[in-house]
Short mmCIF file of C-alpha atoms and ligand atoms in Angstrom, two decimals:
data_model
loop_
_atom_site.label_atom_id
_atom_site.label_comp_id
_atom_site.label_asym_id
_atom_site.label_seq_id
_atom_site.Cartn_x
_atom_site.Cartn_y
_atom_site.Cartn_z
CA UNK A 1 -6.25 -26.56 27.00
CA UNK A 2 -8.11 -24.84 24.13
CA UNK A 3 -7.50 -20.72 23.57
CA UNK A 4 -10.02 -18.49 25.81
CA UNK A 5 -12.33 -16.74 23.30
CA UNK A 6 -12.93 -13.00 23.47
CA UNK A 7 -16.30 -11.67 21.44
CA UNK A 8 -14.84 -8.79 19.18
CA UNK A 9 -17.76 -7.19 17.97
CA UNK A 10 -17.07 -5.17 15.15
CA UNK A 11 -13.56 -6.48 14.72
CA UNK A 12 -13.87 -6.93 10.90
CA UNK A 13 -13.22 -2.69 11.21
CA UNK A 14 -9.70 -0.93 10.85
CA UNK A 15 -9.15 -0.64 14.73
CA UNK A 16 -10.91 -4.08 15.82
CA UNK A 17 -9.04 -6.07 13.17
CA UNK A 18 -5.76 -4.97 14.48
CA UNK A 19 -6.41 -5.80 18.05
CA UNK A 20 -7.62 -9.46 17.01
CA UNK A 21 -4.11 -10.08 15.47
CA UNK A 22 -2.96 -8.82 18.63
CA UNK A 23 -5.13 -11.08 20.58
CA UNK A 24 -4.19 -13.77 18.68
CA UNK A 25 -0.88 -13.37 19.20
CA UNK A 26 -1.09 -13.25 23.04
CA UNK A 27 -2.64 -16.65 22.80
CA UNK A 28 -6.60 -15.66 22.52
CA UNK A 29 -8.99 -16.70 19.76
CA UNK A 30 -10.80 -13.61 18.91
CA UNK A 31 -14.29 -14.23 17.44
CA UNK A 32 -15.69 -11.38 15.45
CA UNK A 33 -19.11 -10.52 15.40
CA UNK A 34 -19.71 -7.98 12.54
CA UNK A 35 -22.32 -6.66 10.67
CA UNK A 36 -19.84 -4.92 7.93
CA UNK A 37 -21.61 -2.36 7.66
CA UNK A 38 -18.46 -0.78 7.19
CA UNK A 39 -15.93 -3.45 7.84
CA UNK A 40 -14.71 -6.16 5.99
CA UNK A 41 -15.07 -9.83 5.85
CA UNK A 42 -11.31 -10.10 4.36
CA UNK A 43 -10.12 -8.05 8.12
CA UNK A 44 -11.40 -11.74 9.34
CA UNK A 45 -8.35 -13.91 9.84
CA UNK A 46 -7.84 -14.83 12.94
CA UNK A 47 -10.86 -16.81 14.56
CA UNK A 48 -14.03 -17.68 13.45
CA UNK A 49 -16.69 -15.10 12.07
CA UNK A 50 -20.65 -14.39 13.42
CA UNK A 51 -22.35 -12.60 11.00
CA UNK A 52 -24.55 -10.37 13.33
CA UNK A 53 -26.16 -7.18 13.90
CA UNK A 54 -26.03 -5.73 17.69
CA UNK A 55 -29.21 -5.15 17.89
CA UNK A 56 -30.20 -8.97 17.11
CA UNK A 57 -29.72 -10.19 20.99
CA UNK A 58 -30.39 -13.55 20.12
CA UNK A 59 -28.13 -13.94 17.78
CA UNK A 60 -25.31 -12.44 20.07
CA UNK A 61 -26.67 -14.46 22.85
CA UNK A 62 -26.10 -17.77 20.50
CA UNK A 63 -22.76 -16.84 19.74
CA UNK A 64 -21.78 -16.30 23.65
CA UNK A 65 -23.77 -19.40 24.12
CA UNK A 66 -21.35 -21.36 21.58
CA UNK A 67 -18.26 -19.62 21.99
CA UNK A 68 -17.77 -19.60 25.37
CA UNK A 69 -16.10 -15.90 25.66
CA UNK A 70 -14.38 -14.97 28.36
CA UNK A 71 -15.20 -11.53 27.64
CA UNK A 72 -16.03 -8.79 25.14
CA UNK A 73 -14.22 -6.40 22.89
CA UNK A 74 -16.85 -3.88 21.99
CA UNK A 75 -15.88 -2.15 19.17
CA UNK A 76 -18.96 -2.28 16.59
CA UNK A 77 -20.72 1.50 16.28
CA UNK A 78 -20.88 4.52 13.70
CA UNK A 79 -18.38 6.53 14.19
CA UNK A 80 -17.95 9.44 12.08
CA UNK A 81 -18.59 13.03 14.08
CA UNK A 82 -19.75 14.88 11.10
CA UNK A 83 -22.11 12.26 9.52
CA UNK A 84 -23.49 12.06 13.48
CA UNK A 85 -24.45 16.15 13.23
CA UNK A 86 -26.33 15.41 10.48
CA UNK A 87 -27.83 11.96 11.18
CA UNK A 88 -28.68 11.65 15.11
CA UNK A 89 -30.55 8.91 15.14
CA UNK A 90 -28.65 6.51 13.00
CA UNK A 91 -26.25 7.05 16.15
CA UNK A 92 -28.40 6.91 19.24
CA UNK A 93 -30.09 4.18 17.58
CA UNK A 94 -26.35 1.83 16.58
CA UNK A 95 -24.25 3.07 19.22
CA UNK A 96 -26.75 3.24 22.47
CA UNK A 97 -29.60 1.11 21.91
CA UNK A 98 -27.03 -1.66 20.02
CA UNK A 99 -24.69 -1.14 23.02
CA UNK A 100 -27.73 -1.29 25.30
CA UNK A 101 -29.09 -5.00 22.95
CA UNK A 102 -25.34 -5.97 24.17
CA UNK A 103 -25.31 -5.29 27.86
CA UNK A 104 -28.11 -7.22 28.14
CA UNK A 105 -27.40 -10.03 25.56
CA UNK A 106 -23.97 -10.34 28.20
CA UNK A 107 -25.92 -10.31 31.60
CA UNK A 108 -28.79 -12.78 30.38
CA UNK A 109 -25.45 -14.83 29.61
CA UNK A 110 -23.58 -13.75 32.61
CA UNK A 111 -21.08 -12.73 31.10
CA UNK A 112 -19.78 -9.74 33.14
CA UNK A 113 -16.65 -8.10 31.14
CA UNK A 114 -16.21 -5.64 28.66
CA UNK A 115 -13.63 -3.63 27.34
CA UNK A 116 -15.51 -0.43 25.27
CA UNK A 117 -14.16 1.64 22.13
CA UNK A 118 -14.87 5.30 23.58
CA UNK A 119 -13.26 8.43 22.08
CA UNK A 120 -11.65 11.60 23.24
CA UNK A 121 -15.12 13.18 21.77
CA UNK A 122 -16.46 12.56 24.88
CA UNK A 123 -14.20 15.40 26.27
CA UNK A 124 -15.73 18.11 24.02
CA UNK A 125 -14.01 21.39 24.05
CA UNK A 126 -10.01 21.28 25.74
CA UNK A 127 -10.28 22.71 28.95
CA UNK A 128 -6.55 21.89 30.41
CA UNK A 129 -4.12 20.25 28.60
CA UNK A 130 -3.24 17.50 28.07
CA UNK A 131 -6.73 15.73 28.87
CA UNK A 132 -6.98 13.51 31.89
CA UNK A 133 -9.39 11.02 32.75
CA UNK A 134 -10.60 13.39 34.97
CA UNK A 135 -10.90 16.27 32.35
CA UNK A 136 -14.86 17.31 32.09
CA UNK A 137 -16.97 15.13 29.72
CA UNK A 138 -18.80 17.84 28.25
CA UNK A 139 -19.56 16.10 24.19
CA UNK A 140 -20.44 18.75 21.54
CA UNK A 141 -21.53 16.23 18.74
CA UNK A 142 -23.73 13.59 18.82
CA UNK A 143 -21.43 11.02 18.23
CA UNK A 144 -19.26 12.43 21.30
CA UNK A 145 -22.51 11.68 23.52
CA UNK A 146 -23.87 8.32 22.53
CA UNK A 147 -20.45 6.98 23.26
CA UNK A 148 -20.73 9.10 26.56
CA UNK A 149 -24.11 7.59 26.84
CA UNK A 150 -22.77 4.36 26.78
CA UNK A 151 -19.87 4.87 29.44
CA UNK A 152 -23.12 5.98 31.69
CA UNK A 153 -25.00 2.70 30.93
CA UNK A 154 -21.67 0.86 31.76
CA UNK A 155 -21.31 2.33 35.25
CA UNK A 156 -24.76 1.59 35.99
CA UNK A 157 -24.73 -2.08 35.07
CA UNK A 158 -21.66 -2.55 36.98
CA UNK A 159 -23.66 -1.13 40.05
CA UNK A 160 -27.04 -2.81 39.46
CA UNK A 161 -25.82 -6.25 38.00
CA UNK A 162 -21.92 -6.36 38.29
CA UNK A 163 -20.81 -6.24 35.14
CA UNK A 164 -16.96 -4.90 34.47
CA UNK A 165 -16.47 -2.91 32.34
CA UNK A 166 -12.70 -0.85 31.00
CA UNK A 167 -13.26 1.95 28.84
CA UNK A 168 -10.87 2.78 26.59
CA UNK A 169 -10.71 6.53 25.14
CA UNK A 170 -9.28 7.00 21.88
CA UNK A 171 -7.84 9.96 20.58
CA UNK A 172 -6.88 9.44 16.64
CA UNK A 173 -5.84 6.37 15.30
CA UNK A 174 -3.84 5.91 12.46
CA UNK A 175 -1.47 3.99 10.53
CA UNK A 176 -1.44 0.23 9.23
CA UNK A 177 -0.50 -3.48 10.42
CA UNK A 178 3.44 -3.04 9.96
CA UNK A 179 3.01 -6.12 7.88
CA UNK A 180 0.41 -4.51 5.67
CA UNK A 181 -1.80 -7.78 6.37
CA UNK A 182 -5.00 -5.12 7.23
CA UNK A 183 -5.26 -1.40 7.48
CA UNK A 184 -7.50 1.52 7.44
CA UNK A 185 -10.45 0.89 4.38
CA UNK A 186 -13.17 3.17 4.98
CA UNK A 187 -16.12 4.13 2.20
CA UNK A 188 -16.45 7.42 2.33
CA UNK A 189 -13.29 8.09 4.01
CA UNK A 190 -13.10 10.79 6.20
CA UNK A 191 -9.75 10.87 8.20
CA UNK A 192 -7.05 12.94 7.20
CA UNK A 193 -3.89 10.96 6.55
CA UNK A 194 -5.96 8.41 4.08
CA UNK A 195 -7.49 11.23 2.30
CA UNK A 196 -4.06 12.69 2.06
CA UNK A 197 -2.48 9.67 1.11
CA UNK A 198 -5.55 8.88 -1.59
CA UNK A 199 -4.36 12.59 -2.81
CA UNK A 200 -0.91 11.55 -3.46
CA UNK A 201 -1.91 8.94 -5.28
CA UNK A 202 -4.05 10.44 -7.34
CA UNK A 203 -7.18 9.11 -6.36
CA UNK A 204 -8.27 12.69 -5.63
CA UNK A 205 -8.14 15.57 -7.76
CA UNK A 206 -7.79 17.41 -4.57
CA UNK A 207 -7.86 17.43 -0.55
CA UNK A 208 -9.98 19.99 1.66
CA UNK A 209 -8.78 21.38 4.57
CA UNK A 210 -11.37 22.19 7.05
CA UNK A 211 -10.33 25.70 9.12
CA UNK A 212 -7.59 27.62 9.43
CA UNK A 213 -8.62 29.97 11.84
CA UNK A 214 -8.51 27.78 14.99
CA UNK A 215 -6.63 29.31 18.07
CA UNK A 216 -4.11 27.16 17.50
CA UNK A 217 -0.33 27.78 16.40
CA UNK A 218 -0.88 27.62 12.37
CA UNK A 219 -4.43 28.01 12.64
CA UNK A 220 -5.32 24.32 11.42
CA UNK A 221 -7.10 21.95 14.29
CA UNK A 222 -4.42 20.28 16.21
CA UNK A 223 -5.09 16.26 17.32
CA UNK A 224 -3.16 13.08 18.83
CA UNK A 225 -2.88 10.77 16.71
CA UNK A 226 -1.65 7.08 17.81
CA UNK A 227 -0.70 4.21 15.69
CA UNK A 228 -3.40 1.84 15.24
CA UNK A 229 -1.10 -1.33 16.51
CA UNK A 230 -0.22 0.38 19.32
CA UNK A 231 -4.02 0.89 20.04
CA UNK A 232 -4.55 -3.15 19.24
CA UNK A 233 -1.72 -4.14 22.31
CA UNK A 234 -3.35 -1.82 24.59
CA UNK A 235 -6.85 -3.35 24.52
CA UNK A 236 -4.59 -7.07 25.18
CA UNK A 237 -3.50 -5.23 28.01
CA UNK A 238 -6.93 -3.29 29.08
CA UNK A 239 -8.36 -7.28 29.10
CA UNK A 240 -5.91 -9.01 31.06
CA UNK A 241 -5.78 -6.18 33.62
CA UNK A 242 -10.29 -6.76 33.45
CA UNK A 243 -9.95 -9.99 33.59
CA UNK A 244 -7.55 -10.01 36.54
CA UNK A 245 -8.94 -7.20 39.20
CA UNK A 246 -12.61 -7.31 38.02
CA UNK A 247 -12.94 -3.88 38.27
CA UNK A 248 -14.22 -1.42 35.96
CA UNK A 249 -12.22 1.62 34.80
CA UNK A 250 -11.48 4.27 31.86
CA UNK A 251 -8.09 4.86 29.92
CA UNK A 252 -7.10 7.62 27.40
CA UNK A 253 -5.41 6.09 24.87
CA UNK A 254 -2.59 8.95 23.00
CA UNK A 255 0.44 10.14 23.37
CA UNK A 256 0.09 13.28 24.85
CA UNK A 257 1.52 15.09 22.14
CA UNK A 258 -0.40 17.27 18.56
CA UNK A 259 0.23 17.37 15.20
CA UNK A 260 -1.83 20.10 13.25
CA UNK A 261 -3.72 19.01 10.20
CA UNK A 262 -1.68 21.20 7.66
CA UNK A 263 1.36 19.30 9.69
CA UNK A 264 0.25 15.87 8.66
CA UNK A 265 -0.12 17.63 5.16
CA UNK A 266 3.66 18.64 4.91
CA UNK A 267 4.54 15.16 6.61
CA UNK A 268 2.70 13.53 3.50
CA UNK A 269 4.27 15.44 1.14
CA UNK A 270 8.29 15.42 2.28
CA UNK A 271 7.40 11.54 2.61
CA UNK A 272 6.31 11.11 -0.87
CA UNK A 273 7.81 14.33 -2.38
CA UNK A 274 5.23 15.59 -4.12
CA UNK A 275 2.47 18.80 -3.59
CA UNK A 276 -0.32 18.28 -2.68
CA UNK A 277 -4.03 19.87 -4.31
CA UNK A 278 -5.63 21.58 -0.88
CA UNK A 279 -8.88 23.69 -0.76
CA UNK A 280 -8.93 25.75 2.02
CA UNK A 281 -12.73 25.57 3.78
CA UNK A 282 -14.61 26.87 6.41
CA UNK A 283 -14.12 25.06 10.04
CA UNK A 284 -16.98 22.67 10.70
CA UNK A 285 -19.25 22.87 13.41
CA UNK A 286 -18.62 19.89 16.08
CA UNK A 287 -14.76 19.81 15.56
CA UNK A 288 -13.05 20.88 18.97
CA UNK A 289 -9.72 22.90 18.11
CA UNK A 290 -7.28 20.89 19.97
CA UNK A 291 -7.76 17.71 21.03
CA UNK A 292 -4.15 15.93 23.15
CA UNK A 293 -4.37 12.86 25.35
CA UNK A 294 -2.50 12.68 28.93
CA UNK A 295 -2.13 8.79 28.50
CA UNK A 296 -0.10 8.63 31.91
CA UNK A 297 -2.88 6.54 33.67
CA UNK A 298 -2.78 3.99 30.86
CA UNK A 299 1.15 3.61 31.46
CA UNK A 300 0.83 3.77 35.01
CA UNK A 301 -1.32 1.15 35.50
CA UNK A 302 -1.50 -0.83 32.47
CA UNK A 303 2.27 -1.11 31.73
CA UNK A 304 1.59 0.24 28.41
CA UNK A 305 3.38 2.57 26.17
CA UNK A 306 2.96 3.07 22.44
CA UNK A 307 6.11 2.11 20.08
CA UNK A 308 4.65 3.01 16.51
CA UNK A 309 3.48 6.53 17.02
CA UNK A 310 6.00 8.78 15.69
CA UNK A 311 4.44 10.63 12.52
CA UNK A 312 6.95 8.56 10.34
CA UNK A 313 5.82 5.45 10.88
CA UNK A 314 2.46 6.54 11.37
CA UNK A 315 2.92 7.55 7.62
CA UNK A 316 4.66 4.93 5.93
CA UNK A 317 2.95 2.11 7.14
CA UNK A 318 -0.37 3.72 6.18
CA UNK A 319 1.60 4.33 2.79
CA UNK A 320 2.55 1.05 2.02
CA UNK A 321 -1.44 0.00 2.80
CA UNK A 322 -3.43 2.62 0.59
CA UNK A 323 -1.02 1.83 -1.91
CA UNK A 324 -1.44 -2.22 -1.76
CA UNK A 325 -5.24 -1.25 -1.85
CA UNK A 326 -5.67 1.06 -4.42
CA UNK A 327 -3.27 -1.37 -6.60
CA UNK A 328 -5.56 -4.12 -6.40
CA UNK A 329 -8.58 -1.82 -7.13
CA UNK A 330 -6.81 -1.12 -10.29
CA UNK A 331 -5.87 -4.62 -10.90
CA UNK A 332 -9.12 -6.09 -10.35
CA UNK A 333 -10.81 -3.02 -12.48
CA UNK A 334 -8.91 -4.25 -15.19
CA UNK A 335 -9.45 -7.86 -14.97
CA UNK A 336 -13.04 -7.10 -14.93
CA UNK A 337 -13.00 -4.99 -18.15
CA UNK A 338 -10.88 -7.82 -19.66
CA UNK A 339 -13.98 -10.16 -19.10
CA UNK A 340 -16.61 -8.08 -20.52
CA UNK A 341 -13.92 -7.69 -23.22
CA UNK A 342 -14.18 -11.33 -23.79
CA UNK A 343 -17.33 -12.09 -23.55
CA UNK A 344 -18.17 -9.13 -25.95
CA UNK A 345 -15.70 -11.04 -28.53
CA UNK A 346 -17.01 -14.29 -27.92
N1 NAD B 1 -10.91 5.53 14.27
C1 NAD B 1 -10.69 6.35 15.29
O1 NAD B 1 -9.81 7.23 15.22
C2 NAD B 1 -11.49 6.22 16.57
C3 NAD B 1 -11.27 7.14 17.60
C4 NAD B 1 -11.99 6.99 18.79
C5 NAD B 1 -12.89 5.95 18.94
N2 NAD B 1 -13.10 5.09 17.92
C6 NAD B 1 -14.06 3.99 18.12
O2 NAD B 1 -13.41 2.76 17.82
C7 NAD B 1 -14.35 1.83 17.29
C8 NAD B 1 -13.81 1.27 15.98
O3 NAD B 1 -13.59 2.33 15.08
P1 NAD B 1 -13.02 2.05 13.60
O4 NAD B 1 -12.34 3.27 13.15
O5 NAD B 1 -12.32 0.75 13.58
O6 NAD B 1 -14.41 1.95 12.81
P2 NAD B 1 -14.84 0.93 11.67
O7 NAD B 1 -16.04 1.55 11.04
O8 NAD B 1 -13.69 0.58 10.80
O9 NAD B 1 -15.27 -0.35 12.51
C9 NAD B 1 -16.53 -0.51 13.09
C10 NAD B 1 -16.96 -1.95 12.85
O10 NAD B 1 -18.20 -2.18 13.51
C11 NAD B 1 -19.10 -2.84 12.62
N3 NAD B 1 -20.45 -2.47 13.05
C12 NAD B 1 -21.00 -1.23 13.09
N4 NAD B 1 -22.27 -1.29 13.56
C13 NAD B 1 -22.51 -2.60 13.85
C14 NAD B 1 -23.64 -3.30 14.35
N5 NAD B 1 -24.77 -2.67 14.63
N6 NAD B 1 -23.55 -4.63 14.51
C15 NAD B 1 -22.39 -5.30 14.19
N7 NAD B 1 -21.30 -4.68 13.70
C16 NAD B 1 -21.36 -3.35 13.52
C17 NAD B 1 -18.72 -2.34 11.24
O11 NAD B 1 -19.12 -3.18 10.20
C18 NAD B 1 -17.18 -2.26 11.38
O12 NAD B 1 -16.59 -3.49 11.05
C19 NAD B 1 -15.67 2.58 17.16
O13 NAD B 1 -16.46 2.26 18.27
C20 NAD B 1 -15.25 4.04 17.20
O14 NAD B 1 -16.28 4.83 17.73
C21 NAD B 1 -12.43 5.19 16.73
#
């Protein structure tokens, strides 16, 4: 018998490309459907690739049509909170109106399961710690609501047409494949441990830090950050548990435990043993002081518990990857100026 296909949409991103290895190795043939906008047709390695926007149904419809999924990894959207204060509508229009193009692409095709890339930013503002599913869902950015948007639409096409979906709330990933095969490439980036990372290489003159004055216990913004393979194994787990009770249901995906931004600074810096350039700035609006996970559901119910997550390996692996990358850069700047050198000679 042939491997079951899951639809990844957006898997040729950092988090969506690590959970296709993952699926692959559990014995699934993950087919990515990607418009890379900001992924990357390299993160493509194992299954077949649809070229696609979500908003084109008939072209997701045709690749459910000749792929046969039995269900759908959901990861493709915008997801920087910042860029969403600033630029609402690129937002509502990728990550609830694609989101809606899909939901409807899947029941046209009767295909009724889904597992969804939410976020802790549909939380807003800590009100207990840490945050249960049950916490309030009170989003204080735009991207925080479209993705809440979205869980809303999902309830309400379970109820009206029966589709299944698990939704699966993030709190920070980070990190790289252990076997620094794929990792975290974003253009602009704008998560902390690459930027510092980028900084230690010297491919910045200098790293901001963005408020000190949070009530927190060093004043920087404190977060739960979870190692992106651990992330990958839980959405093999979040399927099989869909695609055996064919119910719907929300996870938070951390570890329960925070690590302030100017600690992931000193991390970086005993790690590679160097200083690093910070600029002290004013806290940006949207960004929620503390943000820690209570992933006790997900453990509970889908058997899962992250391995990778301590801050060192967090660190190194994401190491070893923005190094690899900005080698290459270098090495493939330099073939290029060899050409030109060349042809100007010839
Ligand atoms: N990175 C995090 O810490 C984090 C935290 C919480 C939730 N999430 C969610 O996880 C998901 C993946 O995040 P990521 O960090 O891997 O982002 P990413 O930008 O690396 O990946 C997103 C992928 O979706 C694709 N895409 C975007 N819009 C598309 C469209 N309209 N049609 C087809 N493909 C499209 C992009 O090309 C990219 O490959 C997102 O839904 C994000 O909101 C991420």
């Amino acid at each position: 018998m042939g491997k079951e296909a899951i639809l990844v949409t957006g898997g040729a991103g950092y988090i969506g490309s690590h959970t296709c290895k993952a699926l692959s190795k559990a014995g699934y043939l993950p087919v990515v459907y990607d418009n890379l906008s900001t992924g990357h047709a390299y993160a493509v390695k194992w299954g077949p690739f649809v070229h696609g926007d979500l908003a084109d149904k008939a072209k997701l419809k045709a690749a459910i049509a000749s792929f046969n999924p039995v269900a759908v990894l959901h990861f493709a959207a915008d997801a920087l909170v910042v860029e969403s204060m600033f630029k609402p509508a690129k937002y509502y229009r990728n990550n609830v109106a694609g989101t809606l193009s899909l939901l409807e692409a899947m029941c046209e095709a009767n295909l009724k399961a889904l597992v969804f890339s939410s976020t802790c930013a549909t939380y807003g503002e800590l009100q207990f710690a840490p945050m249960t599913e049950a916490h309030p869902q009170v989003p204080i950015n735009p991207y925080g609501r479209t993705k809440w948007i979205a869980e809303q639409m999902m309830a309400e096409f379970d109820t009206a047409y029966g589709l299944k979906t698990v939704a699966l709330r993030y709190f920070n990933a980070a990190g790289a494949d252990l076997d620094t095969e794929i990792g975290e490439n974003h253009t602009p980036e704008s998560h902390l441990i690459p930027i510092a990372i980028q900084t230690a290489l010297g491919m910045r003159p200098q790293m901001k830090i963005y408020g000190t004055d949070f009530p927190t216990r060093d004043g920087s913004a404190i977060r739960d950050y979870i190692h992106v393979q651990d992330l990958a194994f839980a959405h093999v787990l979040a399927l099989q548990f869909l695609l055996e009770h064919k119910t719907s249901d929300q996870f938070n995906l951390g570890t329960g435990s925070g690590t302030s931004v100017l600690e992931i600074v000193r991390a970086v810096e005993s790690f590679c043993c160097k200083e690093l350039p910070v600029h002290l700035e004013s806290k940006r609006a949207g960004e929620p002081p503390i943000l820690t996970a209570s992933a006790e559901k997900a453990t509970r119910v889908l058997g899962w518990t992250p391995h990778y997550s301590d801050l060192p390996t967090i660190i190194e692996s994401a190491w070893k990857w923005h190094k690899l990358l900005h080698e290459t850069s270098l090495l493939l700047k330099r073939l290029e100026e060899s050409k030109c050198l060349a042809a100007l000679i010839s």
